[in-house]
PDB file of C-alpha atoms in Angstrom:
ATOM      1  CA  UNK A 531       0.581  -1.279 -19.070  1.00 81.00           C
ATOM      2  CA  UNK A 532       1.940  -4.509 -17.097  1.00 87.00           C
ATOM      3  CA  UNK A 533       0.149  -4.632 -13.682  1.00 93.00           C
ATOM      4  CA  UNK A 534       0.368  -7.100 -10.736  1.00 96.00           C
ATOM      5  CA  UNK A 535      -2.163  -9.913 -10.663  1.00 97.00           C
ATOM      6  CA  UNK A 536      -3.920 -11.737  -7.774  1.00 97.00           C
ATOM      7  CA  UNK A 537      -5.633 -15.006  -6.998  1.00 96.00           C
ATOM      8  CA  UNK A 538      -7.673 -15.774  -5.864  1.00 96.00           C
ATOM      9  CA  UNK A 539     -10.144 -12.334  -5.204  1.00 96.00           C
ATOM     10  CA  UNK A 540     -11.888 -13.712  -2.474  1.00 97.00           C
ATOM     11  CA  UNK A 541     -11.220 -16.973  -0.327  1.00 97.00           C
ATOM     12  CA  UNK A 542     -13.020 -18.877   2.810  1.00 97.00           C
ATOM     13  CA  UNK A 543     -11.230 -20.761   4.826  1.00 97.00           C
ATOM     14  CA  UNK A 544     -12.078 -22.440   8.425  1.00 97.00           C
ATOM     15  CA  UNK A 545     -10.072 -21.284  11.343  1.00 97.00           C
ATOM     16  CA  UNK A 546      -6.855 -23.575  11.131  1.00 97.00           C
ATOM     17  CA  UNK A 547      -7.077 -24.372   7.663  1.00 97.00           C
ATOM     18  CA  UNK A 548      -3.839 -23.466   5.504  1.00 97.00           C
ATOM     19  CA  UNK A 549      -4.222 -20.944   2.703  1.00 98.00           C
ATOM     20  CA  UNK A 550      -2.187 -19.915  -0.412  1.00 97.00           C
ATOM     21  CA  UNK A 551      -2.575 -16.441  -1.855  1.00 98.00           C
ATOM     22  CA  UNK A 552      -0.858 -15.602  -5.350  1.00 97.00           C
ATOM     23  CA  UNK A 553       0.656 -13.267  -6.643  1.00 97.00           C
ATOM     24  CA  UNK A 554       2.038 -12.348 -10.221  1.00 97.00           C
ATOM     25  CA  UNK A 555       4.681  -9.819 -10.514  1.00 96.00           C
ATOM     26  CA  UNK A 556       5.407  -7.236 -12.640  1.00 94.00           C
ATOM     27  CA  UNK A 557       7.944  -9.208 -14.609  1.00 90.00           C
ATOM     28  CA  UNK A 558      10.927  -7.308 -14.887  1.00 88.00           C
ATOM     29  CA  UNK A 559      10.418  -6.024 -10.990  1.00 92.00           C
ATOM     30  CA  UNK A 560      13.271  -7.777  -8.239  1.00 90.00           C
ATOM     31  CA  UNK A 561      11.192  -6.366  -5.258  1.00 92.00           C
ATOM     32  CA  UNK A 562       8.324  -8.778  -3.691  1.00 94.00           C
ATOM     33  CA  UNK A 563       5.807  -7.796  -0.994  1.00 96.00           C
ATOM     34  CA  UNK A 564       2.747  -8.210   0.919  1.00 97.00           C
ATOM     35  CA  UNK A 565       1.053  -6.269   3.180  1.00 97.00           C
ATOM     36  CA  UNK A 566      -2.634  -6.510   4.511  1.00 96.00           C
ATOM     37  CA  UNK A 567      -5.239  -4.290   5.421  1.00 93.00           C
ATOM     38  CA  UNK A 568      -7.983  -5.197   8.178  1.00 94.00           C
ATOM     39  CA  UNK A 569     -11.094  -3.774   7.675  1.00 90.00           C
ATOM     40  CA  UNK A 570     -11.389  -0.304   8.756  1.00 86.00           C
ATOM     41  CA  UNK A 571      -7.372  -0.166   9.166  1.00 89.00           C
ATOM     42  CA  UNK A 572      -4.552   0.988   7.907  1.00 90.00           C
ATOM     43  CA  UNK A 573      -2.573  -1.188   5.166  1.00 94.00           C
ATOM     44  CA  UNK A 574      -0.015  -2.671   7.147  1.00 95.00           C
ATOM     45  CA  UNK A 575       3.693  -4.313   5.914  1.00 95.00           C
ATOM     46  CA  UNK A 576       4.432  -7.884   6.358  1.00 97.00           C
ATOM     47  CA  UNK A 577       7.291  -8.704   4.249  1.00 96.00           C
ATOM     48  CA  UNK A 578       9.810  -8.111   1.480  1.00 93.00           C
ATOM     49  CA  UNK A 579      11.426 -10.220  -0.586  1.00 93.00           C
ATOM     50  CA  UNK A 580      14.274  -9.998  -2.697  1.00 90.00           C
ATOM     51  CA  UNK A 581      16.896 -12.482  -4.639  1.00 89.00           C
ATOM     52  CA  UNK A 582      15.049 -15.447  -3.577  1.00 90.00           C
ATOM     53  CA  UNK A 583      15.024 -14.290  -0.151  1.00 92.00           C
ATOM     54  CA  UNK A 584      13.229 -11.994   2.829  1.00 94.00           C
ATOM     55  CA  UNK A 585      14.575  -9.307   3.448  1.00 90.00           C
ATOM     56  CA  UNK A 586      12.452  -7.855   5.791  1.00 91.00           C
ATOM     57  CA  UNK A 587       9.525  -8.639   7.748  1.00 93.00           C
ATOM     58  CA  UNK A 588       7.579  -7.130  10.328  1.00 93.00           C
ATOM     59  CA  UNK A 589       6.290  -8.798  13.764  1.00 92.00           C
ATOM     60  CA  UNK A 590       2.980  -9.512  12.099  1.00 93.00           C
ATOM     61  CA  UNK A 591       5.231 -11.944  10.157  1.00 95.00           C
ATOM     62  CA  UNK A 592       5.035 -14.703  12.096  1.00 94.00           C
ATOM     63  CA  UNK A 593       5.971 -18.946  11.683  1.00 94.00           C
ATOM     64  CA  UNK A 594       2.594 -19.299  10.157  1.00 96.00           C
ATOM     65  CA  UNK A 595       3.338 -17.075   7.305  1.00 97.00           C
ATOM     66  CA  UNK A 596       6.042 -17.954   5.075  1.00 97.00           C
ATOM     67  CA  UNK A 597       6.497 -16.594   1.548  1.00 97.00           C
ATOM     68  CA  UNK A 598       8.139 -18.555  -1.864  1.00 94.00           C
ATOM     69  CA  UNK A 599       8.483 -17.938  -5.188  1.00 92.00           C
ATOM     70  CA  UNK A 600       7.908 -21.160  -6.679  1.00 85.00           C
ATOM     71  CA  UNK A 601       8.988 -20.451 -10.744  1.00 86.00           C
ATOM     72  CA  UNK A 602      10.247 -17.291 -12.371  1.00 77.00           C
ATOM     73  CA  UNK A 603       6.625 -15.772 -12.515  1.00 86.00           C
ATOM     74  CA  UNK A 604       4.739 -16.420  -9.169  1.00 93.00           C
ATOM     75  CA  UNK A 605       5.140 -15.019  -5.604  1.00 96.00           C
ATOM     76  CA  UNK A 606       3.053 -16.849  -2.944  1.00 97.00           C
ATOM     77  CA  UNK A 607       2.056 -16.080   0.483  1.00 98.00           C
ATOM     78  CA  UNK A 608       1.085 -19.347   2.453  1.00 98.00           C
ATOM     79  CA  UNK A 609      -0.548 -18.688   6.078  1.00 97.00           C
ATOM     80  CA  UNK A 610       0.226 -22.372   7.804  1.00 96.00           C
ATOM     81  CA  UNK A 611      -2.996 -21.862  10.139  1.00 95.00           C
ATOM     82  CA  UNK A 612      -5.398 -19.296   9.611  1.00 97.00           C
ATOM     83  CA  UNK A 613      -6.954 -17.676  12.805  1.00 96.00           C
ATOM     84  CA  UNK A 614     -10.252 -15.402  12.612  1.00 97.00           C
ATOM     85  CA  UNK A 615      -7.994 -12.207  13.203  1.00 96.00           C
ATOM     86  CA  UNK A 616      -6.118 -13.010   9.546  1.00 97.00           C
ATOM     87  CA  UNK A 617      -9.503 -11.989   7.902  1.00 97.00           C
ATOM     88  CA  UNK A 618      -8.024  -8.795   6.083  1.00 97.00           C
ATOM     89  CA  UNK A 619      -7.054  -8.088   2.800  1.00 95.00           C
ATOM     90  CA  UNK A 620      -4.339  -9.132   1.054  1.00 97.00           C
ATOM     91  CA  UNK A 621      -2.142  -6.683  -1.187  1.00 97.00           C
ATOM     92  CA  UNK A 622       0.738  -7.850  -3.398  1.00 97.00           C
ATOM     93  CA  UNK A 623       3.224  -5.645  -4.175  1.00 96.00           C
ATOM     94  CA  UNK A 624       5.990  -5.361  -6.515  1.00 94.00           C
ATOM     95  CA  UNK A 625       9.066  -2.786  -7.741  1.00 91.00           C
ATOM     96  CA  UNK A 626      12.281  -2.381  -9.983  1.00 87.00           C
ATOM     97  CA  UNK A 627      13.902  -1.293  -6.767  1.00 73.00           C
ATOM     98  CA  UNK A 628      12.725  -0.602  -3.137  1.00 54.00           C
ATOM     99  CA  UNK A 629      10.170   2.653  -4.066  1.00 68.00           C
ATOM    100  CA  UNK A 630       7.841   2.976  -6.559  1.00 84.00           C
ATOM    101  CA  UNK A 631       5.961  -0.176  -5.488  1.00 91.00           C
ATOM    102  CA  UNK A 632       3.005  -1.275  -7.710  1.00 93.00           C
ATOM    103  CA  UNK A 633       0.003  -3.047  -5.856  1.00 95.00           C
ATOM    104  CA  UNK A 634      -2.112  -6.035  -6.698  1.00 97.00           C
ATOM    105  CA  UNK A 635      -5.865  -5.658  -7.013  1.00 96.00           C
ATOM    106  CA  UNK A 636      -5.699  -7.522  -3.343  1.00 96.00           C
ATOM    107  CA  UNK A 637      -7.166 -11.088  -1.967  1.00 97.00           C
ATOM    108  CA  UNK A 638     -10.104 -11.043   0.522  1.00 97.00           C
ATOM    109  CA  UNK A 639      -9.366 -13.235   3.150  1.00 98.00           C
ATOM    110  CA  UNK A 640     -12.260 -14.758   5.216  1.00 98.00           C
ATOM    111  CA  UNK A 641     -11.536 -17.141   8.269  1.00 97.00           C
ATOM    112  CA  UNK A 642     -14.508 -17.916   9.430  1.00 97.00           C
TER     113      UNK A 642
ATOM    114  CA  UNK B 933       9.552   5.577  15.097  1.00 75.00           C
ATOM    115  CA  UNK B 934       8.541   6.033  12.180  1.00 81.00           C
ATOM    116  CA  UNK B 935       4.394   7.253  11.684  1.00 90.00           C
ATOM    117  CA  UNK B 936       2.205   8.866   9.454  1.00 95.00           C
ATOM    118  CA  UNK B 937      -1.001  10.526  10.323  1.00 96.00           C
ATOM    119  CA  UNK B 938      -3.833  11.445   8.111  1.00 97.00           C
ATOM    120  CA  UNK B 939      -5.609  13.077  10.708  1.00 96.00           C
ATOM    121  CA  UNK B 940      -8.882  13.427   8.610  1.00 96.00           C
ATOM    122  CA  UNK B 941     -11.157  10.115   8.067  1.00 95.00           C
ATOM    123  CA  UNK B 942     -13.695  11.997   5.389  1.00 97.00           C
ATOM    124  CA  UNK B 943     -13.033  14.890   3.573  1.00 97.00           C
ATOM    125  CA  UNK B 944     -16.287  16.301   1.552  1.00 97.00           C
ATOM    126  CA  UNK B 945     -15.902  19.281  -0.879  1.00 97.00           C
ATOM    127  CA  UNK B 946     -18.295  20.259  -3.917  1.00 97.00           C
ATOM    128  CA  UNK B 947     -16.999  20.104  -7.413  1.00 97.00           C
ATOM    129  CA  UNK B 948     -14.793  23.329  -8.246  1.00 97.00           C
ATOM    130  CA  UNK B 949     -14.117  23.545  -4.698  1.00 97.00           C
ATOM    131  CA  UNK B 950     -10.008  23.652  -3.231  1.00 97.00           C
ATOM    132  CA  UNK B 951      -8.564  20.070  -1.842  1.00 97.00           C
ATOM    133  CA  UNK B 952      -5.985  19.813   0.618  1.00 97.00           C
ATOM    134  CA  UNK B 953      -5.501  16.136   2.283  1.00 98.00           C
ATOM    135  CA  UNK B 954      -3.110  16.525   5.248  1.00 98.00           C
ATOM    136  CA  UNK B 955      -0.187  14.287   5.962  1.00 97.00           C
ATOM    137  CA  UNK B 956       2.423  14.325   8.739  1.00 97.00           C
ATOM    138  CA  UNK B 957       4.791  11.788   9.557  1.00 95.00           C
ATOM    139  CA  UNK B 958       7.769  11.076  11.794  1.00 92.00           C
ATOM    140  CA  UNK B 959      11.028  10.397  10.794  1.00 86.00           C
ATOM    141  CA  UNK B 960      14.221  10.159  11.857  1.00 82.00           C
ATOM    142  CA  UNK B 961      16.341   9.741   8.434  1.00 79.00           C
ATOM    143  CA  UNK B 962      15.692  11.523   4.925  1.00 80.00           C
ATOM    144  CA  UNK B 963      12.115  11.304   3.935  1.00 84.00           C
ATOM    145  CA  UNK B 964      10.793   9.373   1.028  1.00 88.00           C
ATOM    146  CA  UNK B 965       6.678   9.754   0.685  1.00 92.00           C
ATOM    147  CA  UNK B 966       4.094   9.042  -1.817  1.00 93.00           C
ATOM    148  CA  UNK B 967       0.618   9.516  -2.101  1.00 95.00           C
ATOM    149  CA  UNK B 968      -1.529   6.643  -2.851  1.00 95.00           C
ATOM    150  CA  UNK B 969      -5.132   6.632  -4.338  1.00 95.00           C
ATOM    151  CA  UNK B 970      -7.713   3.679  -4.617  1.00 93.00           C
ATOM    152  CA  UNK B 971     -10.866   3.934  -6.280  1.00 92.00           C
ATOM    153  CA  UNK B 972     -13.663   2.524  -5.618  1.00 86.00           C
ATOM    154  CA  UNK B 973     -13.150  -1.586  -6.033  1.00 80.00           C
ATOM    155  CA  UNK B 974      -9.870  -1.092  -7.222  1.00 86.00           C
ATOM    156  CA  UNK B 975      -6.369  -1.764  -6.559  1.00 90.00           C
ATOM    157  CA  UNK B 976      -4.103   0.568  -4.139  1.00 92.00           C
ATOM    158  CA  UNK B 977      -1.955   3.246  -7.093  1.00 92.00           C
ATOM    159  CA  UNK B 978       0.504   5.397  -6.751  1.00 90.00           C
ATOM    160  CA  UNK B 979      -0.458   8.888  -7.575  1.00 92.00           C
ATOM    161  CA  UNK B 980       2.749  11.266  -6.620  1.00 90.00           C
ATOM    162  CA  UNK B 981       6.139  10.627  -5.641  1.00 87.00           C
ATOM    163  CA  UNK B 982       7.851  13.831  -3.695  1.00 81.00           C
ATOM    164  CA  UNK B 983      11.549  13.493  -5.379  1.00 76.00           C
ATOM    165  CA  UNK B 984       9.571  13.714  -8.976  1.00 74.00           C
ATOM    166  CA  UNK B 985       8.113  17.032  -8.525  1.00 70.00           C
ATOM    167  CA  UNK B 986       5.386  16.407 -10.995  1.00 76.00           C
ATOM    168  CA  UNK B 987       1.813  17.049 -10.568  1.00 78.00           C
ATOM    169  CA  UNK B 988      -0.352  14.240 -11.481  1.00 82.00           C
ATOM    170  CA  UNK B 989      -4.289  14.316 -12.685  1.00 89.00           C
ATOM    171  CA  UNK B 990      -4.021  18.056 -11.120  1.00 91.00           C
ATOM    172  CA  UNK B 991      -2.876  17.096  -7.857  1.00 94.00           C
ATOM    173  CA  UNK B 992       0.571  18.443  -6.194  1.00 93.00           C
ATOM    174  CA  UNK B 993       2.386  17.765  -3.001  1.00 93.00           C
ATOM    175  CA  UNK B 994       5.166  19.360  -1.327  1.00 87.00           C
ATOM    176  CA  UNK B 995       7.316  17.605   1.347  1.00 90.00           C
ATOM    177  CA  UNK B 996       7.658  20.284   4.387  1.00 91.00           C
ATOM    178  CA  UNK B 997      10.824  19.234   6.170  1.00 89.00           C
ATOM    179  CA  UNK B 998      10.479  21.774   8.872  1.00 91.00           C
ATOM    180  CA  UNK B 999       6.552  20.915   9.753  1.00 92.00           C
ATOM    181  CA  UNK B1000       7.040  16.925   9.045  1.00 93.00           C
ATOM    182  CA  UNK B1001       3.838  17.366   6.301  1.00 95.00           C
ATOM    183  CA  UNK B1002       3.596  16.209   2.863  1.00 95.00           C
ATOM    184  CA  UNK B1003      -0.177  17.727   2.562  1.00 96.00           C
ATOM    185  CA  UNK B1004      -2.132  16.739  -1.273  1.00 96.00           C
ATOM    186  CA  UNK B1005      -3.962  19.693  -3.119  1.00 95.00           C
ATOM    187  CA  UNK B1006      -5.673  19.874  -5.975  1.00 96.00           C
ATOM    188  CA  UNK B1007      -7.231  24.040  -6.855  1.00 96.00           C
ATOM    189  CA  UNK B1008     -10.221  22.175  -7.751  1.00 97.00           C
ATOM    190  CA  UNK B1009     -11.807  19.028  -7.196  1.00 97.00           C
ATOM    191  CA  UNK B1010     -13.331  17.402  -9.872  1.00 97.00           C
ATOM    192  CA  UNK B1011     -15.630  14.386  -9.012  1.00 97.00           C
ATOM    193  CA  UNK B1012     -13.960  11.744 -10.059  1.00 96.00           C
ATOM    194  CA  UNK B1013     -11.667  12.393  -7.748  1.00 97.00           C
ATOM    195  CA  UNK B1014     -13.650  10.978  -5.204  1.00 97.00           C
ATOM    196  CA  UNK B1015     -11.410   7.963  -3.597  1.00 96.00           C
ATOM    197  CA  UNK B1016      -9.680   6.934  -0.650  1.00 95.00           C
ATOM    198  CA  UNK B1017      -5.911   8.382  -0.438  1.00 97.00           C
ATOM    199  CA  UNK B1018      -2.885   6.992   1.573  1.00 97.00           C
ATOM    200  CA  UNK B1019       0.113   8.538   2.447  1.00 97.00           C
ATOM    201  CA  UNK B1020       2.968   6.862   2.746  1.00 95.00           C
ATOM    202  CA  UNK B1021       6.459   6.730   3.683  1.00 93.00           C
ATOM    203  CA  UNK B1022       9.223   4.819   2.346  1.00 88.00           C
ATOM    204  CA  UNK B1023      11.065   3.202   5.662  1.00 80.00           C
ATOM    205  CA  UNK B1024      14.325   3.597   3.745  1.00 68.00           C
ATOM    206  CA  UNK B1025      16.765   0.719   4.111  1.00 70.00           C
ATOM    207  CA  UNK B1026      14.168  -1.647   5.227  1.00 63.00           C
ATOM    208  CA  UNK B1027      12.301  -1.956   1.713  1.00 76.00           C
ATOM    209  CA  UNK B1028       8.468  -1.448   3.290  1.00 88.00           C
ATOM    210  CA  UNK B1029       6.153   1.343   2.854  1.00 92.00           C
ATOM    211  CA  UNK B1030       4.477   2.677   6.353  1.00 93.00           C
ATOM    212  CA  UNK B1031       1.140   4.049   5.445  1.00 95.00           C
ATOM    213  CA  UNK B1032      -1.508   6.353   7.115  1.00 96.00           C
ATOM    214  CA  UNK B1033      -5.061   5.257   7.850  1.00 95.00           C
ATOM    215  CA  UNK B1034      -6.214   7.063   4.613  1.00 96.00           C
ATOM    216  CA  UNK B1035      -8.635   9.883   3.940  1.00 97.00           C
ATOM    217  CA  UNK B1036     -11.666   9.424   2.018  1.00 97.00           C
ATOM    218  CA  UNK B1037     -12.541  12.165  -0.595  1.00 98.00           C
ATOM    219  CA  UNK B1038     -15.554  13.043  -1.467  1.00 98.00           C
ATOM    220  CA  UNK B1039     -16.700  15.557  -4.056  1.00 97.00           C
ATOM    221  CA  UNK B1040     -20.117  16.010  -4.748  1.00 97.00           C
ATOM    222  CA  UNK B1041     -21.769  17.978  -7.976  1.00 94.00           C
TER     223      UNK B1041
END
């Protein structure tokens, strides 16, 4: 069964350092996302992304995220400047339309 | 706005024993909610959908309209069931999922 991918499963970075998590789709799925989860929280929405574009993105998603998909197979999350409070995990998601999503194994994130 | 609340944090039950995990959530438009499970060290899946009715690895959920719940049950736990469950709701229109904080499940031999 096709399942989404993530890379790396754990990375450090220094507070203001720029960071690039990646994701593989399912390949046949249109529908992009990430969310996060903080330790101890709930998993919370950042964005959506659909036909080469966002289509929705909540007030976490700020200028210092920004989201691409670079070739017909990866979907990237780039945080410009990491602060301490983007330690979380990091959950990839992807669907054949807007339910149904399918989640990536995750990224740790560590800003330390 | 729209919220879900798992208002239990642990839930411990011995093997054979009933499982409900509550869920209520507020909504202004039609409902669309799933139940999520993650076991241990592994990635977030989805375990029931409420339009598809079906009952998955012995588990059922029924959306209740007029109490805002979409509880889980299972007549009895087995222990692998033991895992951390999310409900969530589909924020129609807006593509994102809204989840709870999650309820961990615990069964124990």
């Amino acid at each position: 069964e096709p399942e989404v991918t993530q890379t790396p499963s754990h990375q450090v970075t220094q507070m203001g350092q720029e960071v690039i998590l990646r994701c593989v789709p399912i390949s046949n799925h249109l529908y992009f996302y990430w969310y996060r989860q903080i330790l101890g929280q709930k998993v919370e929405f950042l964005v959506s992304f659909y036909n080469n574009e966002i289509s929705e993105k909540s007030e976490i998603f700020d200028d210092q995220f920004s989201v691409e998909r670079p070739d017909g197979s990866n979907f990237t999350l780039k945080i410009r400047s990491t602060k301490l409070e983007d330690s979380a995990m990091y959950f990839c998601a992807s669907s054949t339309q807007y339910y149904e999503q399918y989640f990536g194994p995750g990224t740790r994130l560590t800003v330390t | 706005a729209q919220r879900v609340t798992q208002p239990e944090k642990l839930l411990s039950v011995f093997k054979g024993a009933p499982v409900e995990l509550k869920c209520n959530y507020s909504y202004s438009g039609s409902p669309e909610l799933f139940w999520y499970v993650q076991y241990s060290r592994q990635r977030l899946q989805l375990l029931l959908r409420h339009i598809s009715r079906e009952s998955i690895k012995g588990f059922t959920a029924d959306l209740n309209k007029g109490e805002t719940s979409f509880h889980l049950k299972k007549p009895f736990a087995q222990e692998e069931d033991s895992a951390m469950y999310y409900c969530a709701l589909l924020y129609s229109g807006f593509q994102k999922l809204v989840f709870g904080t999650g309820t961990r499940l615990l069964v124990s031999p």
